Tab-separated table of C-alpha atoms and ligand atoms in Angstrom:
chain	number	residue	atom	x	y	z
A	159	MET	CA	-51.554	54.758	-53.711
A	160	ILE	CA	-51.436	51.417	-51.914
A	161	ASN	CA	-54.595	49.373	-52.237
A	162	ALA	CA	-56.063	46.320	-50.495
A	163	GLN	CA	-54.762	43.996	-53.214
A	164	ASP	CA	-51.180	45.250	-52.646
A	165	ILE	CA	-51.536	44.473	-48.952
A	166	HIS	CA	-53.031	41.076	-49.662
A	167	ASP	CA	-50.075	40.227	-51.952
A	168	GLY	CA	-47.592	41.645	-49.437
A	169	ILE	CA	-49.014	39.480	-46.650
A	170	ASN	CA	-48.742	36.431	-48.889
A	171	ILE	CA	-45.069	37.131	-49.457
A	172	ILE	CA	-44.475	37.683	-45.728
A	173	ASN	CA	-46.217	34.386	-44.957
A	174	GLN	CA	-43.867	32.561	-47.255
A	175	THR	CA	-40.576	33.905	-45.897
A	176	GLN	CA	-38.328	31.151	-44.584
A	177	THR	CA	-35.447	33.021	-42.969
A	178	GLU	CA	-35.026	35.896	-40.533
A	179	ALA	CA	-33.150	37.835	-43.228
A	180	ASP	CA	-36.034	37.527	-45.737
A	181	LEU	CA	-38.484	38.608	-43.069
A	182	GLU	CA	-36.364	41.643	-42.235
A	183	SER	CA	-36.236	42.763	-45.865
A	184	ALA	CA	-40.027	42.355	-46.094
A	185	ARG	CA	-40.360	44.565	-43.004
A	186	LEU	CA	-38.084	47.211	-44.518
A	187	HIS	CA	-40.041	47.008	-47.786
A	188	TRP	CA	-43.213	48.117	-45.976
A	189	LEU	CA	-42.187	49.879	-42.807
A	190	GLY	CA	-38.518	50.882	-43.222
A	191	LYS	CA	-37.482	54.557	-43.481
A	192	LYS	CA	-38.233	54.454	-47.212
A	193	GLY	CA	-40.810	51.694	-46.995
A	194	LEU	CA	-44.054	51.801	-49.008
A	195	LEU	CA	-46.298	52.435	-46.010
A	196	THR	CA	-43.915	54.992	-44.488
A	197	ASN	CA	-43.886	56.938	-47.755
A	198	ALA	CA	-47.656	56.674	-48.074
A	199	PHE	CA	-48.062	58.167	-44.587
A	200	LYS	CA	-45.698	60.989	-45.553
A	201	ALA	CA	-47.721	61.661	-48.697
A	202	LEU	CA	-50.876	62.206	-46.615
A	203	GLY	CA	-49.725	65.738	-45.762
A	204	ALA	CA	-50.297	66.869	-49.331
A	205	LEU	CA	-53.985	65.813	-49.355
A	206	ASP	CA	-56.906	67.909	-48.292
A	207	LYS	CA	-58.435	67.236	-44.919
A	208	ASP	CA	-61.348	64.926	-45.761
A	209	GLU	CA	-59.321	62.781	-48.105
A	210	ARG	CA	-56.463	62.715	-45.605
A	211	VAL	CA	-58.697	61.398	-42.821
A	212	GLU	CA	-60.151	58.693	-45.021
A	213	LYS	CA	-56.790	57.595	-46.447
A	214	ALA	CA	-55.130	57.697	-43.011
A	215	LYS	CA	-57.781	55.342	-41.688
A	216	SER	CA	-57.196	52.730	-44.405
A	217	LEU	CA	-53.411	53.174	-44.214
A	218	ASN	CA	-53.535	52.465	-40.461
A	219	GLU	CA	-55.563	49.327	-41.112
A	220	PHE	CA	-53.042	48.245	-43.766
A	221	LYS	CA	-50.202	48.908	-41.352
A	222	GLU	CA	-51.815	46.833	-38.633
A	223	LYS	CA	-52.353	43.929	-41.033
A	224	ILE	CA	-48.735	44.042	-42.207
A	225	GLN	CA	-47.467	44.263	-38.634
A	226	ALA	CA	-49.615	41.301	-37.561
A	227	ALA	CA	-48.298	39.268	-40.496
A	228	LEU	CA	-44.714	40.178	-39.551
A	229	VAL	CA	-45.225	39.105	-35.915
A	230	GLN	CA	-46.811	35.834	-36.965
A	231	SER	CA	-44.021	35.054	-39.393
A	232	LYS	CA	-41.428	35.881	-36.788
A	233	LEU	CA	-42.942	33.203	-34.530
A	234	ARG	CA	-43.231	30.802	-37.445
A	235	ILE	CA	-39.557	31.250	-38.399
A	236	SER	CA	-38.307	30.914	-34.808
A	237	GLN	CA	-40.256	27.654	-34.621
A	238	ILE	CA	-38.536	26.529	-37.845
A	239	LEU	CA	-35.113	27.385	-36.345
A	240	LEU	CA	-35.938	25.618	-33.085
A	241	ASN	CA	-37.029	22.503	-34.951
A	242	GLU	CA	-33.800	22.536	-36.916
A	243	LYS	CA	-31.813	22.698	-33.680
A	244	LEU	CA	-33.849	19.956	-32.045
A	245	ASN	CA	-33.442	17.744	-35.074
A	246	GLN	CA	-29.693	18.242	-34.888
A	247	GLN	CA	-29.633	17.329	-31.175
A	248	LEU	CA	-31.688	14.263	-31.779
A	249	ASP	CA	-29.218	12.909	-34.314
A	250	MET	CA	-28.970	9.365	-32.989
A	251	THR	CA	-25.916	8.648	-35.103
A	252	LEU	CA	-23.696	11.012	-33.043
A	253	PRO	CA	-21.180	9.187	-30.830
A	254	ALA	CA	-21.901	9.336	-27.063
A	255	ARG	CA	-19.867	11.771	-24.991
A	256	ASP	CA	-17.291	10.266	-22.646
A	257	ALA	CA	-18.754	10.041	-19.140
A	258	ILE	CA	-16.581	11.213	-16.243
A	259	LYS	CA	-16.093	8.179	-14.040
A	260	GLY	CA	-16.200	8.746	-10.315
A	261	ASN	CA	-14.459	6.621	-7.727
A	262	THR	CA	-14.565	5.709	-4.097
A	263	HIS	CA	-12.096	8.109	-2.471
A	264	PRO	CA	-8.700	6.453	-1.737
A	265	ILE	CA	-9.144	7.125	1.991
A	266	SER	CA	-12.513	5.350	1.957
A	267	GLN	CA	-10.977	2.496	-0.043
A	268	VAL	CA	-8.312	1.997	2.643
A	269	ILE	CA	-10.946	2.167	5.395
A	270	ASN	CA	-13.085	-0.413	3.522
A	271	GLN	CA	-10.123	-2.778	3.197
A	272	LEU	CA	-9.254	-2.439	6.880
A	273	HIS	CA	-12.905	-3.099	7.777
A	274	ARG	CA	-12.843	-6.287	5.701
A	275	PHE	CA	-9.617	-7.573	7.201
A	276	PHE	CA	-10.443	-6.899	10.847
A	277	GLU	CA	-14.025	-8.141	10.633
A	278	LEU	CA	-12.724	-11.417	9.159
A	279	ARG	CA	-10.465	-11.655	12.205
A	280	GLY	CA	-13.361	-11.218	14.601
A	281	PHE	CA	-12.864	-7.538	15.470
A	282	THR	CA	-15.868	-5.235	15.762
A	283	SER	CA	-15.669	-1.883	13.950
A	284	TYR	CA	-16.624	1.323	15.722
A	285	SER	CA	-16.677	4.977	14.771
A	286	ALA	CA	-14.657	7.308	16.986
A	287	GLU	CA	-17.455	9.868	16.736
A	288	HIS	CA	-19.316	10.544	19.914
A	289	ASN	CA	-19.990	14.247	20.100
A	290	PHE	CA	-18.936	14.764	16.474
A	291	ASP	CA	-15.143	15.057	16.867
A	292	VAL	CA	-15.167	16.722	20.280
A	293	GLU	CA	-13.592	14.590	22.993
A	294	GLU	CA	-13.213	14.766	26.729
A	295	GLU	CA	-9.754	15.741	27.884
A	296	SER	CA	-9.786	12.652	30.153
A	297	ASN	CA	-10.344	10.181	27.280
A	298	ASN	CA	-7.772	11.865	25.081
A	299	PHE	CA	-5.109	12.255	27.794
A	300	SER	CA	-5.472	11.445	31.497
A	301	LEU	CA	-7.083	7.990	31.295
A	302	LEU	CA	-4.450	7.076	28.725
A	303	ASN	CA	-1.779	7.644	31.350
A	304	ILE	CA	-0.850	11.048	29.900
A	305	PRO	CA	-1.017	13.263	33.036
A	306	GLU	CA	-1.275	17.039	32.952
A	307	ASN	CA	2.038	18.690	32.104
A	308	HIS	CA	3.244	15.484	30.502
A	309	PRO	CA	5.415	16.367	27.488
A	310	ALA	CA	3.227	14.169	25.247
A	311	ARG	CA	0.497	16.800	25.535
A	312	SER	CA	2.638	19.396	23.867
A	313	MET	CA	3.957	16.870	21.364
A	314	GLN	CA	0.458	16.884	19.867
A	315	ASP	CA	-0.468	20.523	19.597
A	316	THR	CA	-4.104	20.361	20.513
A	317	PHE	CA	-7.219	22.360	19.536
A	318	PHE	CA	-9.026	22.966	22.835
A	319	ILE	CA	-12.736	23.854	23.005
A	320	GLY	CA	-13.151	25.067	26.559
A	321	SER	CA	-12.507	22.094	28.798
A	322	GLN	CA	-12.950	19.721	25.845
A	323	LEU	CA	-10.829	19.268	22.734
A	324	LEU	CA	-10.813	17.951	19.189
A	325	ARG	CA	-9.433	14.423	19.510
A	326	THR	CA	-5.733	14.382	18.714
A	327	HIS	CA	-5.656	10.610	18.227
A	328	VAL	CA	-8.173	7.787	17.915
A	329	SER	CA	-6.522	6.199	20.975
A	330	ALA	CA	-9.036	8.459	22.794
A	331	SER	CA	-11.584	5.746	21.966
A	332	GLN	CA	-9.706	3.205	24.109
A	333	PRO	CA	-11.134	4.586	27.394
A	334	ARG	CA	-14.620	4.898	25.837
A	335	ILE	CA	-14.586	1.228	24.836
A	336	LEU	CA	-12.889	-0.040	27.994
A	337	LYS	CA	-15.398	1.766	30.228
A	338	GLN	CA	-18.351	0.320	28.282
A	339	LEU	CA	-17.366	-3.274	27.520
A	340	ASN	CA	-16.079	-6.208	29.469
A	341	PRO	CA	-13.108	-8.185	28.118
A	342	PRO	CA	-12.502	-10.023	25.913
A	343	ILE	CA	-12.515	-6.951	23.677
A	344	LYS	CA	-11.557	-6.968	19.988
A	345	ALA	CA	-12.211	-3.552	18.498
A	346	VAL	CA	-11.114	-1.357	15.634
A	347	VAL	CA	-12.127	2.296	15.663
A	348	PHE	CA	-12.055	4.724	12.747
A	349	GLY	CA	-12.092	8.484	13.055
A	350	ARG	CA	-10.772	11.915	12.204
A	351	VAL	CA	-8.015	13.476	14.297
A	352	TYR	CA	-6.949	17.096	14.644
A	353	ARG	CA	-3.531	18.599	15.236
A	354	SER	CA	-2.379	22.122	14.825
A	355	ASP	CA	0.173	21.298	12.121
A	356	GLN	CA	1.156	23.386	9.102
A	357	PRO	CA	0.127	21.498	5.940
A	358	ASP	CA	3.099	20.107	3.996
A	359	VAL	CA	3.920	16.973	1.979
A	360	THR	CA	3.311	14.688	4.949
A	361	HIS	CA	1.029	16.745	7.231
A	362	VAL	CA	-2.526	18.005	7.140
A	363	PRO	CA	-4.180	19.365	10.290
A	364	VAL	CA	-7.139	16.965	9.994
A	365	PHE	CA	-6.541	13.365	9.033
A	366	HIS	CA	-7.830	9.839	9.656
A	367	GLN	CA	-6.644	7.087	11.952
A	368	MET	CA	-7.615	3.563	12.837
A	369	GLU	CA	-7.057	2.342	16.375
A	370	CYS	CA	-6.969	-1.358	17.159
A	371	LEU	CA	-7.584	-2.600	20.710
A	372	TYR	CA	-7.398	-6.203	21.907
A	373	ILE	CA	-7.911	-7.059	25.601
A	374	ASP	CA	-8.078	-10.579	26.982
A	375	LYS	CA	-6.847	-12.772	29.818
A	376	LYS	CA	-3.963	-14.159	27.838
A	377	CYS	CA	-2.569	-11.700	25.372
A	378	HIS	CA	1.065	-11.204	24.538
A	379	PHE	CA	3.348	-9.394	22.149
A	380	GLY	CA	3.094	-12.310	19.670
A	381	HIS	CA	-0.619	-11.509	19.147
A	382	LEU	CA	0.257	-7.908	18.392
A	383	LYS	CA	2.970	-8.864	15.924
A	384	ASP	CA	0.811	-11.461	14.179
A	385	THR	CA	-2.105	-9.035	13.768
A	386	ILE	CA	0.017	-6.175	12.474
A	387	ASP	CA	2.054	-8.297	10.071
A	388	ALA	CA	-1.107	-9.956	8.745
A	389	PHE	CA	-2.922	-6.698	8.046
A	390	ILE	CA	0.112	-5.185	6.333
A	391	ARG	CA	0.397	-8.291	4.149
A	392	TYR	CA	-3.353	-8.144	3.443
A	393	LEU	CA	-3.029	-4.587	2.166
A	394	PHE	CA	0.361	-4.647	0.486
A	395	GLY	CA	1.157	-8.273	-0.300
A	396	HIS	CA	3.640	-10.718	1.142
A	397	SER	CA	6.733	-8.993	-0.170
A	398	MET	CA	6.274	-5.933	2.089
A	399	LYS	CA	9.082	-5.967	4.671
A	400	THR	CA	8.420	-4.641	8.179
A	401	ARG	CA	10.728	-3.545	11.003
A	402	TYR	CA	9.846	-3.152	14.701
A	403	ARG	CA	11.663	-0.377	16.571
A	404	SER	CA	11.369	0.103	20.287
A	405	SER	CA	9.666	3.399	21.146
A	406	TYR	CA	7.746	5.218	23.850
A	407	PHE	CA	4.045	5.980	24.292
A	408	PRO	CA	2.602	6.694	27.758
A	409	PHE	CA	-0.354	4.350	27.156
A	410	THR	CA	1.677	1.276	26.130
A	411	GLU	CA	4.519	-0.646	27.721
A	412	PRO	CA	6.549	-1.868	25.942
A	413	SER	CA	5.960	0.404	22.941
A	414	VAL	CA	7.102	-0.024	19.359
A	415	GLU	CA	7.028	1.794	16.074
A	416	ILE	CA	6.692	-0.167	12.860
A	417	ASP	CA	8.385	0.776	9.616
A	418	VAL	CA	7.893	-0.618	6.125
A	419	TRP	CA	10.651	-0.869	3.536
A	420	MET	CA	10.263	1.253	0.414
A	421	PRO	CA	12.379	-0.434	-2.249
A	422	GLU	CA	12.298	2.504	-4.702
A	423	GLU	CA	13.354	5.103	-2.152
A	424	LYS	CA	15.606	2.531	-0.443
A	425	GLN	CA	14.475	3.674	2.983
A	426	TRP	CA	12.210	2.738	5.905
A	427	LEU	CA	8.926	4.585	6.349
A	428	GLU	CA	7.250	4.717	9.742
A	429	ILE	CA	3.604	3.703	9.451
A	430	LEU	CA	2.294	2.960	12.915
A	431	GLY	CA	2.734	3.042	16.671
A	432	ALA	CA	1.852	0.091	18.862
A	433	GLY	CA	2.423	-1.623	22.173
A	434	MET	CA	1.039	-3.668	25.049
A	435	VAL	CA	-1.691	-1.636	26.787
A	436	HIS	CA	-0.225	-0.015	29.912
A	437	PRO	CA	-1.640	-1.541	33.162
A	438	ASN	CA	-2.546	1.988	34.312
A	439	VAL	CA	-4.890	2.399	31.323
A	440	ILE	CA	-6.637	-0.885	32.128
A	441	LYS	CA	-6.946	0.170	35.785
A	442	ASN	CA	-8.055	3.762	34.967
A	443	CYS	CA	-10.928	2.362	32.914
A	444	GLY	CA	-12.232	0.047	35.623
A	445	HIS	CA	-10.596	-3.331	34.941
A	446	ASP	CA	-8.102	-5.400	36.870
A	447	PRO	CA	-4.658	-5.143	35.254
A	448	ASP	CA	-3.614	-8.364	36.986
A	449	SER	CA	-6.369	-10.288	35.178
A	450	PHE	CA	-6.327	-8.596	31.771
A	451	ARG	CA	-3.666	-7.667	29.273
A	452	GLY	CA	-3.914	-6.316	25.791
A	453	PHE	CA	-2.307	-4.750	22.782
A	454	ALA	CA	-3.155	-1.615	20.861
A	455	PHE	CA	-1.953	0.149	17.789
A	456	GLY	CA	-2.813	3.260	15.833
A	457	VAL	CA	-2.299	3.803	12.131
A	458	GLY	CA	-2.695	6.848	9.880
A	459	ILE	CA	-5.049	6.112	6.984
A	460	GLU	CA	-3.573	8.809	4.718
A	461	ARG	CA	-0.136	7.282	5.166
A	462	LEU	CA	-1.452	3.885	4.018
A	463	ALA	CA	-3.288	5.450	1.057
A	464	MET	CA	-0.161	7.339	-0.048
A	465	LEU	CA	1.905	4.202	0.200
A	466	TYR	CA	-0.593	2.091	-1.668
A	467	PHE	CA	-1.289	4.527	-4.489
A	468	GLY	CA	2.240	5.885	-4.724
A	469	LEU	CA	1.287	9.471	-3.836
A	470	LYS	CA	4.135	11.785	-2.902
A	471	ASP	CA	2.129	14.513	-1.183
A	472	VAL	CA	-0.691	13.923	1.317
A	473	ARG	CA	-2.436	17.064	0.040
A	474	GLN	CA	-3.101	15.252	-3.261
A	475	LEU	CA	-5.758	13.305	-1.373
A	476	TYR	CA	-7.609	16.545	-0.687
A	477	GLY	CA	-7.047	18.337	-4.018
A	478	ALA	CA	-10.307	17.147	-5.666
A	479	ASP	CA	-8.231	16.279	-8.746
A	480	VAL	CA	-10.735	13.928	-10.373
A	481	GLU	CA	-8.232	12.530	-12.858
A	482	LEU	CA	-5.719	11.635	-10.164
A	483	LEU	CA	-8.337	10.246	-7.803
A	484	SER	CA	-10.008	8.172	-10.556
A	485	GLY	CA	-6.659	6.515	-11.159
A	486	CYS	CA	-6.635	5.301	-7.553
A	487	ASP	CA	-9.013	2.402	-8.077
A	488	LEU	CA	-7.011	-0.723	-7.390
A	489	TRP	CA	-9.265	-1.788	-4.549
A	490	GLN	CA	-12.643	-1.203	-6.215
B	193	DAH	N1	-2.041	7.478	19.299
B	193	DAH	C1	-0.727	7.449	18.667
B	193	DAH	C2	-0.590	8.651	17.747
B	193	DAH	O1	-1.554	9.161	17.296
B	193	DAH	C3	-0.540	6.205	17.881
B	193	DAH	C4	-0.465	4.993	18.761
B	193	DAH	C5	0.725	4.591	19.278
B	193	DAH	C6	-1.594	4.265	19.056
B	193	DAH	C7	0.847	3.477	20.070
B	193	DAH	C8	-1.520	3.140	19.870
B	193	DAH	C9	-0.270	2.760	20.357
B	193	DAH	O2	-2.560	2.407	20.190
B	193	DAH	O3	-0.195	1.639	21.116
B	193	DAH	O4	0.507	9.040	17.455
């Protein structure tokens, strides 16, 4: 029969186990199907009642002691394993993991550059946001000399929100600024614009524009040309060739479109629309068109970013491809 000394020795062995496997074989040795205590309990049936009661009592005590020792050793061994793991993690000789480097988004980089250039030239920067991106129909169209039923309104398929709309161009800020400020006015405005276009390599339904507005007593086409050429050179260097093509916008007269030459593709790429502010716009916004003249232009930020970073598809700017976007860091 098992005696107290056996249990004492057994507990000593359990206390010295170092691995989960050793602990498990100690458990089986005492409590497994053919374990010493299990067999001793089975043997109780052959004893007479008094002896059985007495032996059962001490066997139960033995069992409790063994079980307590097993539980304690389990904790002790898991602490050993944890320490081993922690020691491994704290190995100061391991090389550091490569950190993923983030970047200012290419669109923000272009906006930052434009800010820098125009502020150096004495322009004040504004955000197009007024009521988030919701704009009055009058600012977006009528005050800009785009009357109802004018074909330009269908040219820019518009998202209407009741009588208001999501601005279709940042030119909508021209009336806001003209109604608030007295000339001379030198402003650049940045904002998101919305058009109901199907996304493809050159179109996304929400994109960014910068609008430039200059109003003064003496302002002529030379000022427009100087400003546009200078900002294109500031962004792209002196070798960038530009071409002015006559065009039509209801809010400018005369109107032009400006292309840049892409040497690799051997073709012109249209990057912005511009013109002398139409006298009707100046009048609609409360100023005397005989006293003031001005120029304005609007440029798509995505277009500039694609050109600068050599991207072929505008959707790449919105793909959250960290590797591609981290490569676009020439202006950091
Ligand atoms: N608002 C025009 C567009 O989104 C761009 C534009 C053209 C702006 C001529 C101007 C301008 O200020 O003079 O297509």
